[in-house]
Amino acid sequence: MCVLGLGLIGGSLLRAAAAAGRPAWGWNRSAESAEQARDDGYDADTDLRAALVRARDQDAIVVIAVPEPALDSVLDRIGEYAPDCTLTDVVSVKGSVLAAVRRHGLADRFVGGHPMAGTAESGWPAGDVDLFRGAVWVVAAEDDTDPDDWTRVARLALDCGSVVVPAGADEHDSAVARISHLPHLLAEALAVTAAAGGDLALALAAGSYRDGTRVAGTAPALVRAMCEANAQALTVALDEALALLTEARRVLAETGGTEALVEAGHAARGRYDNLDRWEISDAAIGAPGWPQALRDAGRRGGVIRAL
Amino acid sequence: MCVLGLGLIGGSLLRAAAAAGRPAWGWNRSAESAEQARDDGYDADTDLRAALVRARDQDAIVVIAVPEPALDSVLDRIGEYAPDCTLTDVVSVKGSVLAAVRRHGLADRFVGGHPMAGTAESGWPAGDVDLFRGAVWVVAAEDDTDPDDWTRVARLALDCGSVVVPAGADEHDSAVARISHLPHLLAEALAVTAAAGGDLALALAAGSYRDGTRVAGTAPALVRAMCEANAQALTVALDEALALLTEARRVLAETGGTEALVEAGHAARGRYDNLDRWEISDAAIGAPGWPQALRDAGRRGGVIRAL
């Protein structure tokens, strides 16, 4: 496996793949992270051409783990040196990556990926060999996805200790808008509204404030990169939340009541707590209609724990 | 100290006051909690008249720790049997309690209180002798508050291990709307919007979802009791959050950007993380204008750690 980008996610992936016994090497644009990785005993360099030629020669999986703005230049080089390798990524928004891959004519061997793991930290030193253990790793199944490539990418995720959830790029992006990007915008709005109450309000803030604003502590550049790459799906999710809150505001001001929203929210959180992550045990990858069947299973909460 | 109501807060207070060496007894309407308290070695009964007559005879502080709906009936009995005792409460909304106390003619000796502590649990067994340790305890200073009563109530809070923040009932309610009640409504709306993404979205939900919706797991009756007792201040806070989110939605849809909200939210959370809880060391309680001076200090983030 050849991982491009050795930040938190890429760096953790290099560690996890090596720990799983895979031949694995990494590239990073800046020399500092590559050096830190080498100091920690990993195979890392700043020569992108060399990393990709080696991937081509060994038929390795190429994993894109660079920030969204660096995507196009990296895809250029992949097209040049390793266009026939299985290609995946670990970037948080799948639709825009898929579109970029298609623009570069690299869609044939591409399988989008997204490990749902991370911390507020970044960079090689923040990486963790166990970052993906027990996490959910989305492996995208599009209608034209190659079944062998899909299986290779899913096995990489399983080797890192994750469970695999199959989904289409578009439904993935709609889902993460709701469970990852919307929470960030609500946390930012809560932080601002609380601080508008002055030091008295902040002095009284306890658990519900701290939990509700925790992700507002994330570096703005990271939050913006995630949210803005998924602007369309995030707008839909934000509209739904705004509709709920606007109606709640109307009822609160008119009647003093909060029953409808509070009961619905409690029931919805209960649905998460009681979610049945059932195992997809009959995945016939490569059979006619397999991407649709996998996506349907993912939509119903199914996960793959072994292949 | 005589505490009326032996749920999570009242039960923890009985334990903490006894641990601090204060003569302390409790009353509870239902026999079960009173029995559990006695089984745990505390002085507890279901005879409200006896508890109050004893408070009167010993000049004890009477602490109201019953749910909001039971407030009026308990105030009736206090007016009958112990109208001249120092009176405080540990209910979360201060304006409505103060109004009820005034209606019952008990405002002369009343000092509102609100320990900012709690869990999602309730009832005597959920209580904890250390629940208030390190917590913030608001002790309300109104223009007509008696300085000796204020000092007695503040000392009780300090004896339980809390730091005291002085505030007026109205500014307390405005602050908790922002840092406690608004977080609940946002959590409920997030939980509903996430669940609308189906089992796929819930299967992908990770840290930002879990933190953002944690308080949606609180029993709806408790959330409603808090929010609805503070409907007016909560409407103001909700309007501010709605204005921020509506503007963010407009910019996101038009430009794909999120900079203004994300930067403001990050800065606001940083203000909380770096809050200077400075010590009010010159509180001259009883001096002319002392309630105003204390409230002003509280507004600027001041706390009392000893008296």
Coordinates of C-alpha atoms in Angstrom, one line a residue:
Chain A
M1 CA 0.0 0.0 0.0
C2 CA 1.2 3.5 -1.0
V3 CA -0.3 6.3 1.1
L4 CA -0.1 9.8 -0.2
G5 CA -0.1 12.3 2.7
L6 CA 1.1 11.6 6.2
G7 CA -1.2 13.7 8.3
L8 CA -3.4 12.4 11.1
I9 CA -5.4 10.0 8.8
G10 CA -2.7 9.0 6.3
G11 CA -0.1 8.7 9.0
S12 CA -2.4 6.5 11.1
L13 CA -3.1 4.4 8.0
L14 CA 0.6 3.8 7.3
R15 CA 1.1 2.7 10.9
A16 CA -2.0 0.4 10.8
A17 CA -1.2 -1.2 7.5
A18 CA 2.3 -1.9 8.5
A19 CA 1.1 -3.3 11.8
A20 CA -1.3 -5.6 9.8
G21 CA 1.8 -7.0 8.0
R22 CA 1.2 -5.2 4.7
P23 CA 4.2 -3.8 2.7
A24 CA 3.4 -0.1 3.1
W25 CA 5.1 3.1 2.3
G26 CA 4.2 6.7 2.4
W27 CA 4.8 10.0 0.7
N28 CA 4.4 13.5 2.1
R29 CA 4.9 16.9 0.4
S30 CA 6.7 18.5 3.3
A31 CA 9.9 17.0 4.5
E32 CA 9.1 17.3 8.2
S33 CA 6.4 14.7 8.4
A34 CA 8.3 12.3 6.1
E35 CA 11.3 12.6 8.4
Q36 CA 9.2 12.1 11.6
A37 CA 7.7 9.0 10.0
R38 CA 11.2 7.7 9.1
D39 CA 12.4 8.5 12.7
D40 CA 9.5 6.3 13.9
G41 CA 10.7 3.5 11.7
Y42 CA 8.3 3.8 8.8
D43 CA 9.1 3.8 5.0
A44 CA 8.4 7.4 4.0
D45 CA 9.7 9.9 1.5
T46 CA 9.1 13.2 -0.3
D47 CA 9.6 11.8 -3.8
L48 CA 6.1 11.4 -5.3
R49 CA 7.3 10.0 -8.6
A50 CA 9.3 7.3 -6.8
A51 CA 6.5 6.3 -4.5
L52 CA 4.1 6.0 -7.4
V53 CA 6.5 4.1 -9.7
R54 CA 7.0 1.6 -6.8
A55 CA 3.2 1.3 -6.5
R56 CA 2.9 0.5 -10.2
D57 CA 5.7 -2.0 -10.1
Q58 CA 4.2 -3.8 -7.0
D59 CA 0.5 -3.4 -8.1
A60 CA -0.1 -1.7 -4.7
I61 CA -3.2 0.1 -3.6
V62 CA -2.7 3.9 -3.8
V63 CA -4.5 5.8 -1.0
I64 CA -5.0 9.5 -1.3
A65 CA -4.8 11.1 2.1
V66 CA -4.0 14.7 1.1
P67 CA -6.1 17.7 2.0
E68 CA -8.8 18.5 -0.6
P69 CA -6.9 21.5 -2.2
A70 CA -4.0 19.2 -3.1
L71 CA -6.2 16.6 -4.7
D72 CA -5.9 17.7 -8.4
S73 CA -2.1 17.9 -8.4
V74 CA -1.8 14.5 -6.8
L75 CA -4.3 13.0 -9.3
D76 CA -2.2 14.5 -12.1
R77 CA 0.9 12.5 -10.9
I78 CA -1.1 9.3 -10.3
G79 CA -2.4 9.5 -13.9
E80 CA 1.2 9.9 -15.1
Y81 CA 3.0 7.2 -13.0
A82 CA 0.4 4.7 -11.6
P83 CA -2.8 5.0 -13.6
D84 CA -3.5 1.2 -13.4
C85 CA -3.3 0.8 -9.6
T86 CA -6.3 0.3 -7.4
L87 CA -7.0 3.8 -6.2
T88 CA -8.9 4.8 -3.0
D89 CA -9.0 7.9 -0.7
V90 CA -9.7 8.7 2.9
V91 CA -11.1 12.2 2.3
S92 CA -14.3 13.1 4.1
V93 CA -16.5 14.2 1.2
K94 CA -17.0 11.5 -1.5
G95 CA -18.9 13.3 -4.3
S96 CA -16.3 15.9 -5.0
V97 CA -13.4 13.4 -4.9
L98 CA -15.3 11.0 -7.3
A99 CA -15.9 14.0 -9.7
A100 CA -12.2 14.9 -9.6
V101 CA -11.1 11.3 -10.2
R102 CA -13.5 11.1 -13.2
R103 CA -12.1 14.4 -14.5
H104 CA -8.6 12.8 -14.4
G105 CA -9.8 9.6 -16.2
L106 CA -8.9 7.5 -13.2
A107 CA -12.4 6.2 -12.3
D108 CA -11.9 2.7 -13.6
R109 CA -9.9 1.5 -10.7
F110 CA -11.2 4.0 -8.1
V111 CA -13.1 3.0 -4.9
G112 CA -13.9 5.9 -2.6
G113 CA -13.3 5.4 1.1
H114 CA -14.0 7.3 4.3
P115 CA -12.9 6.1 7.8
M116 CA -15.2 7.7 10.3
A117 CA -12.3 8.4 12.7
G118 CA -10.3 11.4 13.7
T119 CA -9.4 13.8 16.5
A120 CA -9.1 17.5 16.8
E121 CA -5.3 17.0 16.3
S122 CA -3.4 16.9 13.0
G123 CA -0.1 16.0 11.5
W124 CA 2.1 12.8 11.7
P125 CA 2.7 13.0 15.5
A126 CA -1.0 12.9 16.1
G127 CA -1.4 9.6 14.3
D128 CA -2.3 6.4 16.1
V129 CA -1.9 2.8 14.9
D130 CA -5.3 2.1 16.5
L131 CA -7.1 5.1 15.2
F132 CA -9.4 2.9 12.9
R133 CA -9.9 0.1 15.4
G134 CA -13.7 -0.3 15.9
A135 CA -14.4 2.6 13.6
V136 CA -16.8 2.6 10.7
W137 CA -15.1 2.8 7.3
V138 CA -17.3 3.7 4.3
V139 CA -16.3 1.9 1.1
A140 CA -18.2 3.4 -1.8
A141 CA -20.0 1.0 -4.2
E142 CA -21.0 2.8 -7.4
D143 CA -22.7 1.1 -10.3
D144 CA -19.5 1.0 -12.3
T145 CA -17.2 0.0 -9.4
D146 CA -14.8 -2.9 -10.1
P147 CA -15.6 -5.7 -7.7
D148 CA -12.0 -6.8 -7.3
D149 CA -10.9 -3.3 -6.5
W150 CA -13.8 -2.9 -4.1
T151 CA -12.8 -6.1 -2.3
R152 CA -9.1 -5.0 -2.0
V153 CA -10.1 -1.6 -0.5
A154 CA -12.6 -3.2 1.9
R155 CA -9.9 -5.7 3.0
L156 CA -7.5 -2.8 3.8
A157 CA -10.2 -1.2 6.0
L158 CA -10.9 -4.5 7.8
D159 CA -7.1 -5.1 8.3
C160 CA -7.0 -1.7 10.1
G161 CA -9.6 -3.0 12.5
S162 CA -12.6 -1.1 11.1
V163 CA -16.1 -2.4 10.1
V164 CA -17.0 -1.6 6.5
V165 CA -20.3 0.2 5.6
P166 CA -21.1 0.1 1.8
A167 CA -22.7 3.3 0.4
G168 CA -22.9 5.4 -2.7
A169 CA -20.9 8.6 -2.8
D170 CA -24.0 10.8 -2.8
E171 CA -25.8 9.1 0.0
H172 CA -22.6 9.1 2.0
D173 CA -22.3 12.8 1.6
S174 CA -25.9 13.4 2.6
A175 CA -25.4 11.2 5.7
V176 CA -22.2 12.9 6.9
A177 CA -23.8 16.3 6.3
R178 CA -26.3 15.2 9.0
I179 CA -24.1 13.5 11.5
S180 CA -20.8 15.3 11.1
H181 CA -21.0 18.7 9.3
L182 CA -24.3 19.9 10.8
P183 CA -23.1 19.2 14.4
H184 CA -20.1 21.5 13.7
L185 CA -22.3 24.4 12.5
L186 CA -24.7 23.9 15.5
A187 CA -21.7 23.9 17.9
E188 CA -20.3 27.1 16.4
A189 CA -23.8 28.8 16.7
L190 CA -24.1 27.6 20.3
A191 CA -20.7 28.8 21.2
V192 CA -21.4 32.3 19.8
T193 CA -24.9 32.5 21.5
A194 CA -23.5 31.4 24.9
A195 CA -20.6 33.9 24.7
A196 CA -23.1 36.7 23.9
G197 CA -24.3 36.1 27.5
G198 CA -20.9 37.4 28.7
D199 CA -18.6 36.1 31.4
L200 CA -21.5 35.4 33.7
A201 CA -23.0 32.9 31.2
L202 CA -19.6 31.3 30.5
A203 CA -18.9 31.0 34.2
L204 CA -22.1 29.0 34.6
A205 CA -21.5 26.8 31.6
A206 CA -21.4 23.1 32.5
G207 CA -21.8 19.7 30.8
S208 CA -24.5 20.5 28.2
Y209 CA -22.5 23.6 27.0
R210 CA -19.2 21.8 27.0
D211 CA -20.5 18.8 25.0
G212 CA -22.6 20.9 22.7
T213 CA -19.6 23.2 21.8
R214 CA -16.7 20.7 22.0
V215 CA -16.2 20.5 18.2
A216 CA -16.1 24.3 18.0
G217 CA -12.7 23.9 19.4
T218 CA -11.5 22.2 16.2
A219 CA -9.3 24.3 14.0
P220 CA -11.5 26.5 11.7
A221 CA -9.5 25.5 8.6
L222 CA -10.4 21.8 9.2
V223 CA -14.1 22.6 9.9
R224 CA -14.3 24.8 6.8
A225 CA -12.6 22.2 4.6
M226 CA -15.2 19.5 5.6
C227 CA -18.3 21.7 5.5
E228 CA -17.5 23.6 2.4
A229 CA -16.6 20.5 0.3
N230 CA -20.1 19.3 1.2
A231 CA -22.0 22.6 0.9
Q232 CA -24.9 21.2 -1.1
A233 CA -25.8 18.3 1.2
L234 CA -25.1 20.5 4.3
T235 CA -27.5 23.1 3.1
V236 CA -30.3 20.5 3.0
A237 CA -29.5 19.2 6.5
L238 CA -29.2 22.8 7.8
D239 CA -32.6 23.6 6.3
E240 CA -34.2 20.7 8.1
A241 CA -32.7 21.7 11.4
L242 CA -33.7 25.3 10.8
A243 CA -37.3 24.2 10.1
L244 CA -37.4 22.2 13.4
L245 CA -36.0 25.1 15.4
T246 CA -38.1 27.7 13.8
E247 CA -41.3 25.7 14.6
A248 CA -40.0 25.1 18.1
R249 CA -39.4 28.8 18.6
R250 CA -43.0 29.6 17.4
V251 CA -44.6 27.1 19.8
L252 CA -42.3 28.1 22.7
A253 CA -43.2 31.8 22.3
E254 CA -46.9 31.2 21.8
T255 CA -47.5 28.4 24.3
G256 CA -44.4 28.1 26.5
G257 CA -44.2 24.5 25.5
T258 CA -41.4 22.3 24.0
E259 CA -43.0 18.9 23.9
A260 CA -42.9 18.1 20.2
L261 CA -39.2 18.8 19.7
V262 CA -38.1 17.3 23.0
E263 CA -40.0 14.1 22.5
A264 CA -38.9 13.7 18.9
G265 CA -35.3 14.4 19.8
H266 CA -35.3 11.9 22.6
A267 CA -36.8 9.3 20.4
A268 CA -34.3 10.0 17.7
R269 CA -31.3 9.7 20.0
G270 CA -32.8 6.4 21.3
R271 CA -32.9 5.1 17.8
Y272 CA -29.2 5.7 17.6
D273 CA -28.5 4.1 21.0
N274 CA -30.5 1.0 19.9
L275 CA -29.2 0.8 16.3
D276 CA -28.8 -2.8 15.2
R277 CA -25.5 -2.9 13.3
W278 CA -26.4 -6.2 11.7
E279 CA -23.8 -8.1 9.7
I280 CA -23.9 -8.4 5.9
S281 CA -22.9 -12.0 5.6
D282 CA -24.2 -12.8 2.1
A283 CA -22.3 -10.1 0.2
A284 CA -21.9 -11.6 -3.3
I285 CA -19.4 -9.0 -4.6
G286 CA -19.2 -9.3 -8.4
A287 CA -22.6 -10.9 -8.9
P288 CA -25.1 -9.0 -11.1
G289 CA -26.4 -5.9 -9.3
W290 CA -23.9 -6.3 -6.4
P291 CA -23.3 -2.6 -5.9
Q292 CA -27.0 -1.9 -5.6
A293 CA -27.4 -4.8 -3.2
L294 CA -24.5 -3.6 -1.0
R295 CA -25.8 -0.1 -1.0
D296 CA -29.3 -1.3 0.0
A297 CA -27.8 -3.3 2.9
G298 CA -25.8 -0.3 4.0
R299 CA -29.0 1.9 3.9
R300 CA -30.6 -0.6 6.3
G301 CA -27.8 -0.4 8.8
G302 CA -25.8 -3.4 7.6
V303 CA -22.0 -3.6 8.1
I304 CA -19.3 -6.0 6.9
R305 CA -17.0 -7.4 9.6
A306 CA -15.0 -9.9 7.5
L307 CA -14.6 -10.8 3.8
Chain B
M1 CA -30.5 22.6 57.4
C2 CA -33.8 21.2 56.3
V3 CA -34.0 20.1 52.7
L4 CA -37.4 19.6 51.1
G5 CA -37.3 17.0 48.3
L6 CA -34.7 14.1 48.2
G7 CA -34.2 13.6 44.5
L8 CA -30.8 13.9 42.8
I9 CA -30.1 17.5 43.9
G10 CA -31.9 17.5 47.3
G11 CA -30.5 14.1 48.2
S12 CA -27.0 15.1 47.2
L13 CA -27.4 18.2 49.3
L14 CA -28.5 16.3 52.4
R15 CA -25.4 14.0 52.0
A16 CA -23.0 17.0 51.4
A17 CA -24.4 19.1 54.3
A18 CA -24.2 16.2 56.7
A19 CA -20.6 15.4 55.5
A20 CA -19.7 19.0 56.2
G21 CA -20.8 18.5 59.8
R22 CA -24.1 20.4 59.6
P23 CA -27.2 19.2 61.5
A24 CA -29.3 18.3 58.4
W25 CA -32.6 16.6 57.8
G26 CA -34.7 16.0 54.8
W27 CA -38.3 15.6 53.8
N28 CA -39.7 13.8 50.8
R29 CA -43.3 13.4 49.7
S30 CA -43.0 9.8 48.7
A31 CA -42.0 7.3 51.3
E32 CA -39.6 5.3 49.1
S33 CA -36.9 8.0 48.9
A34 CA -37.3 8.9 52.5
E35 CA -36.8 5.2 53.4
Q36 CA -33.8 4.9 51.1
A37 CA -32.3 7.9 52.7
R38 CA -32.8 6.5 56.2
D39 CA -31.4 3.1 55.1
D40 CA -28.3 5.1 54.1
G41 CA -28.1 6.6 57.5
Y42 CA -29.6 10.0 56.9
D43 CA -32.3 11.8 58.9
A44 CA -35.3 11.8 56.5
D45 CA -39.1 11.6 56.9
T46 CA -42.4 12.1 55.0
D47 CA -43.9 14.5 57.6
L48 CA -43.6 18.0 56.2
R49 CA -45.1 19.7 59.2
A50 CA -42.6 18.1 61.6
A51 CA -39.6 18.9 59.3
L52 CA -40.6 22.6 59.2
V53 CA -41.5 22.9 62.9
R54 CA -38.1 21.5 63.6
A55 CA -36.5 24.1 61.2
R56 CA -38.4 26.9 62.9
D57 CA -37.3 25.7 66.4
Q58 CA -33.6 25.4 65.4
D59 CA -33.6 28.5 63.1
A60 CA -32.4 26.2 60.2
I61 CA -32.0 27.1 56.6
V62 CA -34.9 25.6 54.6
V63 CA -33.9 24.5 51.1
I64 CA -36.6 23.9 48.5
A65 CA -35.5 21.0 46.2
V66 CA -38.9 19.8 44.9
P67 CA -39.8 19.8 41.2
E68 CA -41.3 23.1 39.9
P69 CA -45.0 21.8 39.9
A70 CA -44.8 21.0 43.7
L71 CA -43.5 24.5 44.5
D72 CA -46.7 26.2 45.5
S73 CA -47.9 23.5 47.9
V74 CA -44.5 23.4 49.6
L75 CA -44.5 27.2 49.9
D76 CA -48.0 27.1 51.5
R77 CA -46.7 24.8 54.2
I78 CA -43.5 26.9 54.8
G79 CA -45.6 30.0 55.2
E80 CA -47.7 28.1 57.7
Y81 CA -44.9 26.5 59.9
A82 CA -41.6 28.2 59.2
P83 CA -42.2 31.6 57.7
D84 CA -39.2 33.2 59.5
C85 CA -36.5 30.7 58.5
T86 CA -33.8 31.6 56.0
L87 CA -35.2 30.2 52.8
T88 CA -33.4 29.1 49.6
D89 CA -33.9 26.8 46.7
V90 CA -32.0 24.7 44.2
V91 CA -34.4 24.9 41.3
S92 CA -32.9 25.7 37.9
V93 CA -35.0 28.8 36.9
K94 CA -34.8 31.6 39.4
G95 CA -37.3 34.2 38.1
S96 CA -40.4 31.9 38.4
V97 CA -39.3 30.7 41.9
L98 CA -38.8 34.3 43.1
A99 CA -42.2 35.3 41.8
A100 CA -43.8 32.3 43.6
V101 CA -42.0 33.1 46.8
R102 CA -43.2 36.8 46.6
R103 CA -46.8 35.6 46.0
H104 CA -46.6 33.6 49.2
G105 CA -45.2 36.6 51.1
L106 CA -41.9 34.8 51.9
A107 CA -39.5 37.0 50.0
D108 CA -38.0 38.7 53.2
R109 CA -35.8 35.8 54.1
F110 CA -35.5 34.3 50.6
V111 CA -32.2 33.9 48.7
G112 CA -32.4 32.0 45.4
G113 CA -29.8 29.4 44.7
H114 CA -28.8 27.2 41.7
P115 CA -26.0 24.7 41.9
M116 CA -24.8 24.1 38.3
A117 CA -24.5 20.3 38.8
G118 CA -26.5 17.3 37.8
T119 CA -26.5 14.1 35.8
A120 CA -29.1 12.5 33.5
E121 CA -30.1 10.3 36.5
S122 CA -32.7 11.2 39.1
G123 CA -33.9 10.1 42.6
W124 CA -32.2 9.5 45.9
P125 CA -30.0 6.6 44.7
A126 CA -28.5 8.8 42.0
G127 CA -27.4 11.3 44.7
D128 CA -23.7 11.9 45.4
V129 CA -22.0 13.5 48.4
D130 CA -19.5 15.1 46.0
L131 CA -22.0 16.3 43.4
F132 CA -21.4 19.9 44.2
R133 CA -17.6 19.7 44.7
G134 CA -15.9 22.1 42.2
A135 CA -19.3 23.1 40.7
V136 CA -20.6 26.7 40.4
W137 CA -23.4 27.6 42.7
V138 CA -25.4 30.7 41.9
V139 CA -26.6 32.6 44.9
A140 CA -29.0 35.3 43.9
A141 CA -28.4 38.9 45.2
E142 CA -31.5 41.0 44.6
D143 CA -31.7 44.7 45.7
D144 CA -33.8 43.7 48.7
T145 CA -31.9 40.5 49.7
D146 CA -31.0 40.3 53.4
P147 CA -27.2 40.3 53.7
D148 CA -27.2 37.8 56.7
D149 CA -29.4 35.4 54.8
W150 CA -27.3 35.8 51.7
T151 CA -24.2 34.9 53.7
R152 CA -25.8 31.9 55.3
V153 CA -26.8 30.5 51.9
A154 CA -23.5 31.2 50.3
R155 CA -21.7 29.4 53.2
L156 CA -23.9 26.4 52.7
A157 CA -22.8 26.3 49.0
L158 CA -19.2 26.7 50.0
D159 CA -19.5 24.0 52.6
C160 CA -20.7 21.6 49.8
G161 CA -17.4 22.3 47.9
S162 CA -18.9 24.7 45.3
V163 CA -17.7 28.2 44.3
V164 CA -20.3 30.9 44.6
V165 CA -21.3 33.1 41.7
P166 CA -23.5 36.1 42.6
A167 CA -26.2 37.1 40.1
G168 CA -29.7 38.5 39.8
A169 CA -32.5 36.1 39.2
D170 CA -33.2 37.7 35.7
E171 CA -29.6 37.6 34.5
H172 CA -29.2 34.1 35.9
D173 CA -32.2 33.0 33.8
S174 CA -30.9 34.7 30.7
A175 CA -27.5 33.1 31.2
V176 CA -28.8 29.5 31.7
A177 CA -31.1 29.9 28.7
R178 CA -27.9 30.3 26.7
I179 CA -25.6 27.7 28.3
S180 CA -28.1 25.1 29.4
H181 CA -31.5 25.3 27.8
L182 CA -30.5 26.2 24.3
P183 CA -28.0 23.3 24.2
H184 CA -30.9 21.0 24.9
L185 CA -33.0 22.3 22.1
L186 CA -30.1 22.2 19.6
A187 CA -29.3 18.6 20.7
E188 CA -32.9 17.6 20.1
A189 CA -33.0 19.2 16.6
L190 CA -29.6 17.6 15.7
A191 CA -30.9 14.2 16.8
V192 CA -34.0 14.5 14.7
T193 CA -32.1 15.7 11.6
A194 CA -29.5 13.0 11.9
A195 CA -32.1 10.2 12.3
A196 CA -33.9 11.6 9.2
G197 CA -30.9 10.3 7.3
G198 CA -31.9 6.8 8.2
D199 CA -29.9 3.9 9.6
L200 CA -27.0 4.7 7.2
A201 CA -26.5 8.1 8.8
L202 CA -26.9 6.7 12.3
A203 CA -24.3 3.9 11.4
L204 CA -21.8 6.6 10.4
A205 CA -22.4 8.8 13.4
A206 CA -19.3 9.3 15.6
G207 CA -17.9 11.8 18.1
S208 CA -19.4 15.0 16.8
Y209 CA -22.9 13.5 16.6
R210 CA -22.6 11.8 20.0
D211 CA -21.4 14.9 21.8
G212 CA -23.9 17.1 20.0
T213 CA -26.8 14.9 20.9
R214 CA -25.8 13.6 24.4
V215 CA -28.3 15.7 26.3
A216 CA -31.1 14.5 24.0
G217 CA -30.8 11.3 26.0
T218 CA -32.1 13.1 29.1
A219 CA -35.7 12.3 30.1
P220 CA -38.1 14.5 28.2
A221 CA -39.9 15.5 31.3
L222 CA -36.7 16.9 32.9
V223 CA -35.8 18.8 29.7
R224 CA -39.3 20.2 29.3
A225 CA -39.5 21.3 33.0
M226 CA -36.2 23.3 32.6
C227 CA -36.9 24.8 29.2
E228 CA -40.5 25.6 29.8
A229 CA -40.0 27.3 33.1
N230 CA -37.5 29.6 31.3
A231 CA -39.5 30.1 28.1
Q232 CA -39.1 33.8 27.8
A233 CA -35.3 33.9 28.1
L234 CA -35.0 30.8 26.0
T235 CA -36.9 32.4 23.2
V236 CA -34.4 35.2 23.2
A237 CA -31.4 32.8 23.1
L238 CA -33.1 30.7 20.4
D239 CA -33.8 33.7 18.3
E240 CA -30.1 34.6 18.4
A241 CA -29.0 31.1 17.4
L242 CA -31.6 31.0 14.6
A243 CA -30.3 34.4 13.3
L244 CA -26.8 33.0 13.2
L245 CA -27.8 29.8 11.5
T246 CA -30.1 31.5 9.0
E247 CA -27.4 33.8 7.9
A248 CA -24.9 30.9 7.7
R249 CA -27.4 29.0 5.6
R250 CA -27.7 31.9 3.2
V251 CA -24.0 32.3 2.8
L252 CA -23.4 28.6 2.4
A253 CA -26.0 28.3 -0.3
E254 CA -24.8 31.4 -2.2
T255 CA -21.1 31.1 -1.8
G256 CA -20.3 27.6 -0.4
G257 CA -18.5 29.3 2.5
T258 CA -18.7 29.0 6.2
E259 CA -15.9 31.3 7.4
A260 CA -17.9 33.8 9.4
L261 CA -19.7 31.4 11.6
V262 CA -16.8 28.9 12.0
E263 CA -14.3 31.6 13.0
A264 CA -16.8 33.3 15.4
G265 CA -17.7 29.9 17.0
H266 CA -14.1 28.9 17.4
A267 CA -13.2 32.3 19.0
A268 CA -16.2 32.1 21.3
R269 CA -15.3 28.6 22.5
G270 CA -11.8 29.8 23.1
R271 CA -13.2 32.6 25.3
Y272 CA -14.8 29.9 27.5
D273 CA -11.6 27.8 27.6
N274 CA -9.6 30.8 28.7
L275 CA -12.1 32.3 31.0
D276 CA -10.5 33.9 34.1
R277 CA -12.6 32.8 37.1
W278 CA -11.1 35.6 39.3
E279 CA -11.8 35.6 43.0
I280 CA -14.0 38.3 44.5
S281 CA -12.0 38.9 47.6
D282 CA -13.4 42.2 48.7
A283 CA -17.1 41.3 49.0
A284 CA -18.5 43.7 51.6
I285 CA -21.8 42.0 52.1
G286 CA -24.2 44.4 53.9
A287 CA -22.4 47.6 52.9
P288 CA -24.5 50.1 50.9
G289 CA -25.1 48.9 47.4
W290 CA -23.6 45.4 48.1
P291 CA -26.1 43.4 46.0
Q292 CA -25.3 45.6 42.9
A293 CA -21.6 45.3 43.6
L294 CA -21.8 41.6 43.9
R295 CA -23.9 41.2 40.7
D296 CA -21.5 43.5 38.9
A297 CA -18.6 41.3 39.9
G298 CA -20.5 38.1 38.9
R299 CA -21.1 39.7 35.5
R300 CA -17.4 40.2 35.1
G301 CA -16.7 36.5 35.8
G302 CA -15.9 36.8 39.5
V303 CA -16.5 33.9 42.0
I304 CA -16.4 33.6 45.7
R305 CA -14.3 30.7 47.1
A306 CA -14.4 31.6 50.8
L307 CA -16.4 33.9 53.1

